[in-house]
Amino acid sequence: MRRLLCLCCLAGMLWARATGAQQIAITFDDLPSHGELPPNETRLLIASSILVTLKLERLPPVYGFFNGVKIEKEPATESVLKAWRDAGQPLGNHSWAHRDINDLSAAEFEAEIAKNEPLLKKYMNGEDWHWFRYPYLHEGDTLQKRRAVRSWLEQHGYRVAQVNMDFEDYLWNAPYARCVAKHDDAAIAKLHDSYLATADQFITVFREASRTVYGRDVKYVLLMHVGAFDARILPDLLALYRAKGFSFISLEEAENDPAYQDDPDIGSEQGGALLELMVQRRKLTFPPNSKPYKELENTCK
Ligand SMILES: [Zn+2]
């Protein structure tokens, strides 16, 4: 019997290794538009490219968090929300105008969330849309504000779409737009490599943070943005996660991990991913990391 159990354990371990023990949900922020637009590109082309990749890769539903103000300013971009829904992907609330909670009172910030709801209702058409992603991952510079908004969200039936895998993917979109305009393919190839190297580094960083806080891999949620370079590199990014042993799950599945019951309950001007805030809360050390800010700033200038 004991021998049989061990064989079962072994089979389980092999299965976990083969299928990927780590699980991650992909999410996109800032619909319908994010970052600089390269020549001959449109917001709808970018979103469509992302949607095609998600379908080809057979990913579970991927939330797109949007800001209604962009549609008010540029009505044609409403086609992005329509395309997202036509592809069977869900939408979530990212507040009306992407304003920073640090600059608003709790009541003003709550009004920003509520103002986005008519568009959510329209496009989710009877399906549940009560997921909220904080702009800039800022959840309140004071504890009082943080608690007030969280309690408002709870009263209004929202769940916070927490993030715990983030490498500032959006940093590559502006240099990419410049490089496309200059037809600099060599520089684009370098952007490709540095994007994937940084994504790879942050897999290690967040897994280490997860083991520091929880002693295990939590179910991860990756923050992405609907930018031109994000769309272009998405197939390679997903391949990287698969190669690193990840399989893809929905946001709901990820956030049902008990780790998401934790509330760091700290006021923080910088905010951050849940794991970053938990590390702060417990006075632990976040793993060292780096991003190529300077290099990206100077690329194709
Ligand atoms: Zn955002």
PDB file of C-alpha atoms and ligand atoms in Angstrom:
ATOM      1  CA  MET A   1       0.000   0.000   0.000  1.00  0.00           C
ATOM      2  CA  ARG A   2       2.769   2.363   1.014  1.00  0.00           C
ATOM      3  CA  ARG A   3       4.663   1.516  -2.152  1.00  0.00           C
ATOM      4  CA  LEU A   4       1.539   2.194  -4.199  1.00  0.00           C
ATOM      5  CA  LEU A   5       1.077   5.618  -2.534  1.00  0.00           C
ATOM      6  CA  CYS A   6       4.661   6.532  -3.320  1.00  0.00           C
ATOM      7  CA  LEU A   7       4.165   5.584  -6.922  1.00  0.00           C
ATOM      8  CA  CYS A   8       1.085   7.806  -6.955  1.00  0.00           C
ATOM      9  CA  CYS A   9       3.146  10.647  -5.455  1.00  0.00           C
ATOM     10  CA  LEU A  10       5.828  10.148  -8.057  1.00  0.00           C
ATOM     11  CA  ALA A  11       3.266  10.095 -10.843  1.00  0.00           C
ATOM     12  CA  GLY A  12       1.765  13.286  -9.407  1.00  0.00           C
ATOM     13  CA  MET A  13       5.138  14.998  -9.326  1.00  0.00           C
ATOM     14  CA  LEU A  14       5.938  13.949 -12.876  1.00  0.00           C
ATOM     15  CA  TRP A  15       2.520  15.127 -14.002  1.00  0.00           C
ATOM     16  CA  ALA A  16       3.032  18.464 -12.250  1.00  0.00           C
ATOM     17  CA  ARG A  17       6.393  18.879 -13.914  1.00  0.00           C
ATOM     18  CA  ALA A  18       5.073  17.895 -17.313  1.00  0.00           C
ATOM     19  CA  THR A  19       1.969  20.095 -17.182  1.00  0.00           C
ATOM     20  CA  GLY A  20       3.539  22.972 -15.288  1.00  0.00           C
ATOM     21  CA  ALA A  21       3.060  23.276 -11.565  1.00  0.00           C
ATOM     22  CA  GLN A  22       2.857  27.052 -11.734  1.00  0.00           C
ATOM     23  CA  GLN A  23      -0.346  28.640 -12.895  1.00  0.00           C
ATOM     24  CA  ILE A  24      -0.900  32.133 -14.176  1.00  0.00           C
ATOM     25  CA  ALA A  25      -3.777  34.279 -15.392  1.00  0.00           C
ATOM     26  CA  ILE A  26      -3.066  36.856 -18.101  1.00  0.00           C
ATOM     27  CA  THR A  27      -4.812  40.240 -17.868  1.00  0.00           C
ATOM     28  CA  PHE A  28      -4.680  43.364 -20.050  1.00  0.00           C
ATOM     29  CA  ASP A  29      -5.085  46.932 -18.806  1.00  0.00           C
ATOM     30  CA  ASP A  30      -5.863  50.286 -20.383  1.00  0.00           C
ATOM     31  CA  LEU A  31      -8.298  49.239 -23.098  1.00  0.00           C
ATOM     32  CA  PRO A  32      -9.089  50.606 -25.592  1.00  0.00           C
ATOM     33  CA  SER A  33      -5.693  52.260 -26.069  1.00  0.00           C
ATOM     34  CA  HIS A  34      -2.310  52.268 -24.435  1.00  0.00           C
ATOM     35  CA  GLY A  35       1.009  53.825 -25.411  1.00  0.00           C
ATOM     36  CA  GLU A  36       2.391  55.255 -28.612  1.00  0.00           C
ATOM     37  CA  LEU A  37       1.022  54.136 -31.954  1.00  0.00           C
ATOM     38  CA  PRO A  38       3.601  53.103 -34.606  1.00  0.00           C
ATOM     39  CA  PRO A  39       2.972  54.202 -38.225  1.00  0.00           C
ATOM     40  CA  ASN A  40       0.248  52.209 -40.022  1.00  0.00           C
ATOM     41  CA  GLU A  41      -1.069  50.783 -36.744  1.00  0.00           C
ATOM     42  CA  THR A  42      -4.504  51.307 -35.208  1.00  0.00           C
ATOM     43  CA  ARG A  43      -5.958  50.579 -31.791  1.00  0.00           C
ATOM     44  CA  LEU A  44      -8.255  47.996 -33.328  1.00  0.00           C
ATOM     45  CA  LEU A  45      -5.364  46.237 -35.132  1.00  0.00           C
ATOM     46  CA  ILE A  46      -3.434  45.987 -31.858  1.00  0.00           C
ATOM     47  CA  ALA A  47      -6.415  44.567 -29.962  1.00  0.00           C
ATOM     48  CA  SER A  48      -7.256  42.187 -32.822  1.00  0.00           C
ATOM     49  CA  SER A  49      -3.701  40.860 -32.880  1.00  0.00           C
ATOM     50  CA  ILE A  50      -3.857  40.182 -29.120  1.00  0.00           C
ATOM     51  CA  LEU A  51      -7.252  38.505 -29.495  1.00  0.00           C
ATOM     52  CA  VAL A  52      -6.021  36.251 -32.326  1.00  0.00           C
ATOM     53  CA  THR A  53      -3.044  35.151 -30.215  1.00  0.00           C
ATOM     54  CA  LEU A  54      -5.263  34.407 -27.210  1.00  0.00           C
ATOM     55  CA  LYS A  55      -7.461  32.258 -29.423  1.00  0.00           C
ATOM     56  CA  LEU A  56      -4.609  30.432 -31.167  1.00  0.00           C
ATOM     57  CA  GLU A  57      -2.986  29.729 -27.809  1.00  0.00           C
ATOM     58  CA  ARG A  58      -6.336  28.501 -26.454  1.00  0.00           C
ATOM     59  CA  LEU A  59      -6.094  30.630 -23.343  1.00  0.00           C
ATOM     60  CA  PRO A  60      -8.904  30.664 -20.776  1.00  0.00           C
ATOM     61  CA  PRO A  61     -10.881  33.950 -20.658  1.00  0.00           C
ATOM     62  CA  VAL A  62      -8.620  37.004 -20.429  1.00  0.00           C
ATOM     63  CA  TYR A  63      -9.948  40.170 -18.781  1.00  0.00           C
ATOM     64  CA  GLY A  64      -9.483  43.529 -20.461  1.00  0.00           C
ATOM     65  CA  PHE A  65      -9.715  46.413 -17.985  1.00  0.00           C
ATOM     66  CA  PHE A  66     -10.850  49.622 -19.623  1.00  0.00           C
ATOM     67  CA  ASN A  67     -11.211  53.374 -19.078  1.00  0.00           C
ATOM     68  CA  GLY A  68     -14.390  54.844 -20.554  1.00  0.00           C
ATOM     69  CA  VAL A  69     -12.947  58.345 -20.904  1.00  0.00           C
ATOM     70  CA  LYS A  70     -10.823  57.217 -23.851  1.00  0.00           C
ATOM     71  CA  ILE A  71     -13.954  56.314 -25.783  1.00  0.00           C
ATOM     72  CA  GLU A  72     -15.525  59.654 -24.955  1.00  0.00           C
ATOM     73  CA  LYS A  73     -12.414  61.387 -26.336  1.00  0.00           C
ATOM     74  CA  GLU A  74     -11.963  59.072 -29.350  1.00  0.00           C
ATOM     75  CA  PRO A  75     -15.311  57.401 -30.147  1.00  0.00           C
ATOM     76  CA  ALA A  76     -13.810  55.133 -32.859  1.00  0.00           C
ATOM     77  CA  THR A  77     -11.902  53.221 -30.182  1.00  0.00           C
ATOM     78  CA  GLU A  78     -15.164  51.780 -28.886  1.00  0.00           C
ATOM     79  CA  SER A  79     -14.592  49.157 -31.611  1.00  0.00           C
ATOM     80  CA  VAL A  80     -11.888  47.699 -29.350  1.00  0.00           C
ATOM     81  CA  LEU A  81     -14.392  46.911 -26.579  1.00  0.00           C
ATOM     82  CA  LYS A  82     -16.726  45.403 -29.147  1.00  0.00           C
ATOM     83  CA  ALA A  83     -13.944  43.255 -30.644  1.00  0.00           C
ATOM     84  CA  TRP A  84     -12.893  42.093 -27.169  1.00  0.00           C
ATOM     85  CA  ARG A  85     -16.424  40.946 -26.398  1.00  0.00           C
ATOM     86  CA  ASP A  86     -17.011  39.481 -29.871  1.00  0.00           C
ATOM     87  CA  ALA A  87     -13.926  37.311 -29.247  1.00  0.00           C
ATOM     88  CA  GLY A  88     -15.613  36.036 -26.066  1.00  0.00           C
ATOM     89  CA  GLN A  89     -13.249  37.819 -23.684  1.00  0.00           C
ATOM     90  CA  PRO A  90     -14.556  39.578 -20.546  1.00  0.00           C
ATOM     91  CA  LEU A  91     -14.173  43.237 -19.594  1.00  0.00           C
ATOM     92  CA  GLY A  92     -13.441  44.692 -16.165  1.00  0.00           C
ATOM     93  CA  ASN A  93     -13.395  48.114 -14.520  1.00  0.00           C
ATOM     94  CA  HIS A  94     -10.171  50.160 -14.528  1.00  0.00           C
ATOM     95  CA  SER A  95     -11.987  53.407 -13.521  1.00  0.00           C
ATOM     96  CA  TRP A  96     -13.316  56.082 -15.847  1.00  0.00           C
ATOM     97  CA  ALA A  97     -10.252  58.269 -16.444  1.00  0.00           C
ATOM     98  CA  HIS A  98      -7.315  56.302 -15.005  1.00  0.00           C
ATOM     99  CA  ARG A  99      -6.816  58.887 -12.279  1.00  0.00           C
ATOM    100  CA  ASP A 100      -4.393  58.274  -9.454  1.00  0.00           C
ATOM    101  CA  ILE A 101      -6.078  57.546  -6.106  1.00  0.00           C
ATOM    102  CA  ASN A 102      -3.223  59.496  -4.491  1.00  0.00           C
ATOM    103  CA  ASP A 103      -4.679  62.704  -6.026  1.00  0.00           C
ATOM    104  CA  LEU A 104      -8.324  62.061  -5.069  1.00  0.00           C
ATOM    105  CA  SER A 105     -10.470  61.649  -1.999  1.00  0.00           C
ATOM    106  CA  ALA A 106     -12.049  58.245  -1.420  1.00  0.00           C
ATOM    107  CA  ALA A 107     -15.431  59.603  -2.554  1.00  0.00           C
ATOM    108  CA  GLU A 108     -13.950  61.087  -5.748  1.00  0.00           C
ATOM    109  CA  PHE A 109     -12.200  57.826  -6.556  1.00  0.00           C
ATOM    110  CA  GLU A 110     -15.384  55.814  -5.970  1.00  0.00           C
ATOM    111  CA  ALA A 111     -17.234  58.136  -8.354  1.00  0.00           C
ATOM    112  CA  GLU A 112     -14.531  57.388 -10.982  1.00  0.00           C
ATOM    113  CA  ILE A 113     -15.245  53.668 -10.632  1.00  0.00           C
ATOM    114  CA  ALA A 114     -19.018  54.120 -10.797  1.00  0.00           C
ATOM    115  CA  LYS A 115     -18.781  56.322 -13.910  1.00  0.00           C
ATOM    116  CA  ASN A 116     -17.320  53.393 -15.873  1.00  0.00           C
ATOM    117  CA  GLU A 117     -20.236  51.096 -15.049  1.00  0.00           C
ATOM    118  CA  PRO A 118     -22.731  51.998 -17.820  1.00  0.00           C
ATOM    119  CA  LEU A 119     -20.214  50.902 -20.491  1.00  0.00           C
ATOM    120  CA  LEU A 120     -19.441  47.732 -18.534  1.00  0.00           C
ATOM    121  CA  LYS A 121     -23.116  46.867 -18.297  1.00  0.00           C
ATOM    122  CA  LYS A 122     -23.587  47.550 -21.991  1.00  0.00           C
ATOM    123  CA  TYR A 123     -20.763  45.302 -23.139  1.00  0.00           C
ATOM    124  CA  MET A 124     -20.949  42.546 -20.532  1.00  0.00           C
ATOM    125  CA  ASN A 125     -24.609  42.229 -21.378  1.00  0.00           C
ATOM    126  CA  GLY A 126     -25.888  40.342 -18.337  1.00  0.00           C
ATOM    127  CA  GLU A 127     -22.581  38.678 -17.446  1.00  0.00           C
ATOM    128  CA  ASP A 128     -20.780  39.587 -14.234  1.00  0.00           C
ATOM    129  CA  TRP A 129     -18.394  42.545 -14.580  1.00  0.00           C
ATOM    130  CA  HIS A 130     -17.513  43.164 -10.936  1.00  0.00           C
ATOM    131  CA  TRP A 131     -13.734  43.050 -11.176  1.00  0.00           C
ATOM    132  CA  PHE A 132     -11.736  46.177 -10.428  1.00  0.00           C
ATOM    133  CA  ARG A 133      -8.101  46.871 -11.288  1.00  0.00           C
ATOM    134  CA  TYR A 134      -6.561  49.895  -9.531  1.00  0.00           C
ATOM    135  CA  PRO A 135      -4.807  52.295 -11.955  1.00  0.00           C
ATOM    136  CA  TYR A 136      -1.016  52.297 -11.338  1.00  0.00           C
ATOM    137  CA  LEU A 137      -1.666  49.556  -8.747  1.00  0.00           C
ATOM    138  CA  HIS A 138      -2.136  52.397  -6.243  1.00  0.00           C
ATOM    139  CA  GLU A 139      -4.668  51.331  -3.628  1.00  0.00           C
ATOM    140  CA  GLY A 140      -4.513  54.361  -1.320  1.00  0.00           C
ATOM    141  CA  ASP A 141      -1.732  56.555  -0.011  1.00  0.00           C
ATOM    142  CA  THR A 142      -3.368  56.620   3.426  1.00  0.00           C
ATOM    143  CA  LEU A 143      -4.714  53.644   5.292  1.00  0.00           C
ATOM    144  CA  GLN A 144      -8.000  55.462   5.853  1.00  0.00           C
ATOM    145  CA  LYS A 145      -8.504  56.029   2.096  1.00  0.00           C
ATOM    146  CA  ARG A 146      -7.473  52.498   1.261  1.00  0.00           C
ATOM    147  CA  ARG A 147      -9.948  51.017   3.729  1.00  0.00           C
ATOM    148  CA  ALA A 148     -12.760  53.336   2.591  1.00  0.00           C
ATOM    149  CA  VAL A 149     -12.397  52.404  -1.097  1.00  0.00           C
ATOM    150  CA  ARG A 150     -12.010  48.691  -0.405  1.00  0.00           C
ATOM    151  CA  SER A 151     -15.144  48.741   1.680  1.00  0.00           C
ATOM    152  CA  TRP A 152     -17.002  50.628  -1.115  1.00  0.00           C
ATOM    153  CA  LEU A 153     -15.835  48.005  -3.618  1.00  0.00           C
ATOM    154  CA  GLU A 154     -17.031  45.202  -1.360  1.00  0.00           C
ATOM    155  CA  GLN A 155     -20.419  46.859  -0.822  1.00  0.00           C
ATOM    156  CA  HIS A 156     -20.807  47.178  -4.587  1.00  0.00           C
ATOM    157  CA  GLY A 157     -20.000  43.533  -5.209  1.00  0.00           C
ATOM    158  CA  TYR A 158     -16.514  44.025  -6.668  1.00  0.00           C
ATOM    159  CA  ARG A 159     -13.480  41.838  -6.344  1.00  0.00           C
ATOM    160  CA  VAL A 160     -10.063  43.460  -6.633  1.00  0.00           C
ATOM    161  CA  ALA A 161      -8.169  42.092  -9.624  1.00  0.00           C
ATOM    162  CA  GLN A 162      -4.873  41.782  -7.774  1.00  0.00           C
ATOM    163  CA  VAL A 163      -1.590  41.436  -9.643  1.00  0.00           C
ATOM    164  CA  ASN A 164       1.424  39.444  -8.551  1.00  0.00           C
ATOM    165  CA  MET A 165       3.506  39.181 -11.702  1.00  0.00           C
ATOM    166  CA  ASP A 166       4.570  42.444 -13.320  1.00  0.00           C
ATOM    167  CA  PHE A 167       7.631  43.558 -15.251  1.00  0.00           C
ATOM    168  CA  GLU A 168       6.355  46.912 -16.585  1.00  0.00           C
ATOM    169  CA  ASP A 169       5.670  45.439 -20.019  1.00  0.00           C
ATOM    170  CA  TYR A 170       4.477  48.873 -21.242  1.00  0.00           C
ATOM    171  CA  LEU A 171       7.985  50.368 -21.153  1.00  0.00           C
ATOM    172  CA  TRP A 172       8.764  48.798 -24.537  1.00  0.00           C
ATOM    173  CA  ASN A 173       5.847  50.331 -26.466  1.00  0.00           C
ATOM    174  CA  ALA A 174       7.251  53.850 -26.946  1.00  0.00           C
ATOM    175  CA  PRO A 175      10.719  52.772 -28.171  1.00  0.00           C
ATOM    176  CA  TYR A 176       9.052  50.221 -30.464  1.00  0.00           C
ATOM    177  CA  ALA A 177       6.899  52.927 -32.086  1.00  0.00           C
ATOM    178  CA  ARG A 178      10.036  55.030 -32.655  1.00  0.00           C
ATOM    179  CA  CYS A 179      11.965  52.069 -34.123  1.00  0.00           C
ATOM    180  CA  VAL A 180       9.129  51.170 -36.515  1.00  0.00           C
ATOM    181  CA  ALA A 181       9.053  54.775 -37.743  1.00  0.00           C
ATOM    182  CA  LYS A 182      12.809  54.540 -38.371  1.00  0.00           C
ATOM    183  CA  HIS A 183      12.595  51.043 -39.944  1.00  0.00           C
ATOM    184  CA  ASP A 184      15.277  49.957 -37.476  1.00  0.00           C
ATOM    185  CA  ASP A 185      14.861  46.177 -37.449  1.00  0.00           C
ATOM    186  CA  ALA A 186      18.080  45.557 -35.524  1.00  0.00           C
ATOM    187  CA  ALA A 187      16.861  47.784 -32.698  1.00  0.00           C
ATOM    188  CA  ILE A 188      13.462  46.028 -32.722  1.00  0.00           C
ATOM    189  CA  ALA A 189      15.255  42.680 -32.390  1.00  0.00           C
ATOM    190  CA  LYS A 190      17.060  44.054 -29.322  1.00  0.00           C
ATOM    191  CA  LEU A 191      13.744  45.233 -27.838  1.00  0.00           C
ATOM    192  CA  HIS A 192      12.397  41.732 -28.374  1.00  0.00           C
ATOM    193  CA  ASP A 193      15.323  40.192 -26.485  1.00  0.00           C
ATOM    194  CA  SER A 194      15.326  42.668 -23.597  1.00  0.00           C
ATOM    195  CA  TYR A 195      11.523  42.356 -23.159  1.00  0.00           C
ATOM    196  CA  LEU A 196      11.726  38.566 -22.846  1.00  0.00           C
ATOM    197  CA  ALA A 197      14.850  38.696 -20.658  1.00  0.00           C
ATOM    198  CA  THR A 198      13.074  41.087 -18.273  1.00  0.00           C
ATOM    199  CA  ALA A 199       9.894  38.980 -18.253  1.00  0.00           C
ATOM    200  CA  ASP A 200      12.072  35.948 -17.490  1.00  0.00           C
ATOM    201  CA  GLN A 201      13.914  37.751 -14.681  1.00  0.00           C
ATOM    202  CA  PHE A 202      10.611  38.745 -13.057  1.00  0.00           C
ATOM    203  CA  ILE A 203       9.305  35.177 -13.156  1.00  0.00           C
ATOM    204  CA  THR A 204      12.223  34.330 -10.872  1.00  0.00           C
ATOM    205  CA  VAL A 205      11.728  37.487  -8.782  1.00  0.00           C
ATOM    206  CA  PHE A 206       8.006  36.974  -8.111  1.00  0.00           C
ATOM    207  CA  ARG A 207       8.349  33.228  -7.570  1.00  0.00           C
ATOM    208  CA  GLU A 208      11.019  33.963  -4.992  1.00  0.00           C
ATOM    209  CA  ALA A 209       8.804  36.607  -3.354  1.00  0.00           C
ATOM    210  CA  SER A 210       5.940  34.101  -3.307  1.00  0.00           C
ATOM    211  CA  ARG A 211       8.093  31.504  -1.592  1.00  0.00           C
ATOM    212  CA  THR A 212       9.320  34.146   0.878  1.00  0.00           C
ATOM    213  CA  VAL A 213       5.778  35.177   1.867  1.00  0.00           C
ATOM    214  CA  TYR A 214       3.841  31.918   1.450  1.00  0.00           C
ATOM    215  CA  GLY A 215       6.476  29.184   1.230  1.00  0.00           C
ATOM    216  CA  ARG A 216       4.997  28.129  -2.115  1.00  0.00           C
ATOM    217  CA  ASP A 217       4.015  29.299  -5.575  1.00  0.00           C
ATOM    218  CA  VAL A 218       0.715  31.142  -5.368  1.00  0.00           C
ATOM    219  CA  LYS A 219      -1.460  31.252  -8.462  1.00  0.00           C
ATOM    220  CA  TYR A 220      -0.109  34.234 -10.346  1.00  0.00           C
ATOM    221  CA  VAL A 221      -1.821  37.093 -12.175  1.00  0.00           C
ATOM    222  CA  LEU A 222       0.199  38.889 -14.845  1.00  0.00           C
ATOM    223  CA  LEU A 223      -0.391  42.551 -15.627  1.00  0.00           C
ATOM    224  CA  MET A 224      -0.104  43.451 -19.327  1.00  0.00           C
ATOM    225  CA  HIS A 225      -1.167  46.482 -21.381  1.00  0.00           C
ATOM    226  CA  VAL A 226      -2.787  46.773 -24.812  1.00  0.00           C
ATOM    227  CA  GLY A 227       0.283  48.295 -26.470  1.00  0.00           C
ATOM    228  CA  ALA A 228       1.692  47.729 -29.959  1.00  0.00           C
ATOM    229  CA  PHE A 229       4.801  45.876 -28.830  1.00  0.00           C
ATOM    230  CA  ASP A 230       2.868  43.826 -26.283  1.00  0.00           C
ATOM    231  CA  ALA A 231       0.642  42.624 -29.113  1.00  0.00           C
ATOM    232  CA  ARG A 232       3.577  41.782 -31.370  1.00  0.00           C
ATOM    233  CA  ILE A 233       5.562  39.844 -28.779  1.00  0.00           C
ATOM    234  CA  LEU A 234       2.644  38.102 -27.027  1.00  0.00           C
ATOM    235  CA  PRO A 235       3.144  34.674 -28.731  1.00  0.00           C
ATOM    236  CA  ASP A 236       6.796  34.627 -27.617  1.00  0.00           C
ATOM    237  CA  LEU A 237       5.905  35.787 -24.104  1.00  0.00           C
ATOM    238  CA  LEU A 238       3.341  32.995 -23.722  1.00  0.00           C
ATOM    239  CA  ALA A 239       5.928  30.515 -25.053  1.00  0.00           C
ATOM    240  CA  LEU A 240       8.345  31.736 -22.368  1.00  0.00           C
ATOM    241  CA  TYR A 241       5.805  31.100 -19.601  1.00  0.00           C
ATOM    242  CA  ARG A 242       5.078  27.633 -20.969  1.00  0.00           C
ATOM    243  CA  ALA A 243       8.803  26.847 -21.192  1.00  0.00           C
ATOM    244  CA  LYS A 244       9.142  27.914 -17.547  1.00  0.00           C
ATOM    245  CA  GLY A 245       6.499  25.370 -16.523  1.00  0.00           C
ATOM    246  CA  PHE A 246       3.455  27.639 -16.329  1.00  0.00           C
ATOM    247  CA  SER A 247      -0.017  26.765 -17.464  1.00  0.00           C
ATOM    248  CA  PHE A 248      -2.707  29.374 -18.017  1.00  0.00           C
ATOM    249  CA  ILE A 249      -5.834  29.801 -15.897  1.00  0.00           C
ATOM    250  CA  SER A 250      -8.631  32.351 -15.662  1.00  0.00           C
ATOM    251  CA  LEU A 251      -8.535  35.352 -13.329  1.00  0.00           C
ATOM    252  CA  GLU A 252     -11.275  33.774 -11.193  1.00  0.00           C
ATOM    253  CA  GLU A 253      -9.295  30.543 -10.824  1.00  0.00           C
ATOM    254  CA  ALA A 254      -6.133  32.437  -9.893  1.00  0.00           C
ATOM    255  CA  GLU A 255      -7.794  34.695  -7.349  1.00  0.00           C
ATOM    256  CA  ASN A 256      -9.530  31.784  -5.644  1.00  0.00           C
ATOM    257  CA  ASP A 257      -6.080  30.944  -4.271  1.00  0.00           C
ATOM    258  CA  PRO A 258      -6.354  31.648  -0.500  1.00  0.00           C
ATOM    259  CA  ALA A 259      -3.355  33.996  -0.781  1.00  0.00           C
ATOM    260  CA  TYR A 260      -5.722  36.582  -2.262  1.00  0.00           C
ATOM    261  CA  GLN A 261      -7.687  36.682   0.987  1.00  0.00           C
ATOM    262  CA  ASP A 262      -4.707  38.502   2.449  1.00  0.00           C
ATOM    263  CA  ASP A 263      -4.973  42.242   2.784  1.00  0.00           C
ATOM    264  CA  PRO A 264      -1.640  44.007   3.370  1.00  0.00           C
ATOM    265  CA  ASP A 265      -3.727  46.820   4.939  1.00  0.00           C
ATOM    266  CA  ILE A 266      -1.075  49.507   4.563  1.00  0.00           C
ATOM    267  CA  GLY A 267      -1.268  52.999   3.126  1.00  0.00           C
ATOM    268  CA  SER A 268       1.262  53.242   0.288  1.00  0.00           C
ATOM    269  CA  GLU A 269       1.914  56.025  -2.200  1.00  0.00           C
ATOM    270  CA  GLN A 270       3.901  53.698  -4.506  1.00  0.00           C
ATOM    271  CA  GLY A 271       1.470  50.779  -4.335  1.00  0.00           C
ATOM    272  CA  GLY A 272       2.552  47.664  -6.212  1.00  0.00           C
ATOM    273  CA  ALA A 273       1.696  44.049  -6.804  1.00  0.00           C
ATOM    274  CA  LEU A 274       0.080  42.161  -3.928  1.00  0.00           C
ATOM    275  CA  LEU A 275       3.292  40.227  -3.255  1.00  0.00           C
ATOM    276  CA  GLU A 276       5.274  43.468  -3.076  1.00  0.00           C
ATOM    277  CA  LEU A 277       2.845  44.893  -0.521  1.00  0.00           C
ATOM    278  CA  MET A 278       2.810  41.669   1.489  1.00  0.00           C
ATOM    279  CA  VAL A 279       6.617  41.724   1.598  1.00  0.00           C
ATOM    280  CA  GLN A 280       6.442  45.310   2.938  1.00  0.00           C
ATOM    281  CA  ARG A 281       3.740  44.434   5.425  1.00  0.00           C
ATOM    282  CA  ARG A 282       5.769  41.574   6.837  1.00  0.00           C
ATOM    283  CA  LYS A 283       9.000  43.586   6.772  1.00  0.00           C
ATOM    284  CA  LEU A 284      10.667  41.047   4.498  1.00  0.00           C
ATOM    285  CA  THR A 285      13.036  41.782   1.613  1.00  0.00           C
ATOM    286  CA  PHE A 286      11.831  41.855  -1.993  1.00  0.00           C
ATOM    287  CA  PRO A 287      14.257  39.999  -4.294  1.00  0.00           C
ATOM    288  CA  PRO A 288      16.743  42.256  -6.126  1.00  0.00           C
ATOM    289  CA  ASN A 289      15.828  43.073  -9.730  1.00  0.00           C
ATOM    290  CA  SER A 290      16.523  45.495 -12.558  1.00  0.00           C
ATOM    291  CA  LYS A 291      14.868  46.934 -15.661  1.00  0.00           C
ATOM    292  CA  PRO A 292      16.575  48.520 -18.683  1.00  0.00           C
ATOM    293  CA  TYR A 293      15.002  51.989 -18.206  1.00  0.00           C
ATOM    294  CA  LYS A 294      17.918  53.993 -19.634  1.00  0.00           C
ATOM    295  CA  GLU A 295      18.460  51.688 -22.605  1.00  0.00           C
ATOM    296  CA  LEU A 296      14.758  51.835 -23.541  1.00  0.00           C
ATOM    297  CA  GLU A 297      14.676  55.601 -23.165  1.00  0.00           C
ATOM    298  CA  ASN A 298      17.573  55.959 -25.613  1.00  0.00           C
ATOM    299  CA  THR A 299      16.473  53.342 -28.173  1.00  0.00           C
ATOM    300  CA  CYS A 300      15.699  54.796 -31.628  1.00  0.00           C
ATOM    301  CA  LYS A 301      15.914  58.361 -30.312  1.00  0.00           C
TER     302      LYS A 301
HETATM  303 ZN    ZN B   1      -3.745  51.238 -16.234  1.00  0.00          ZN
END
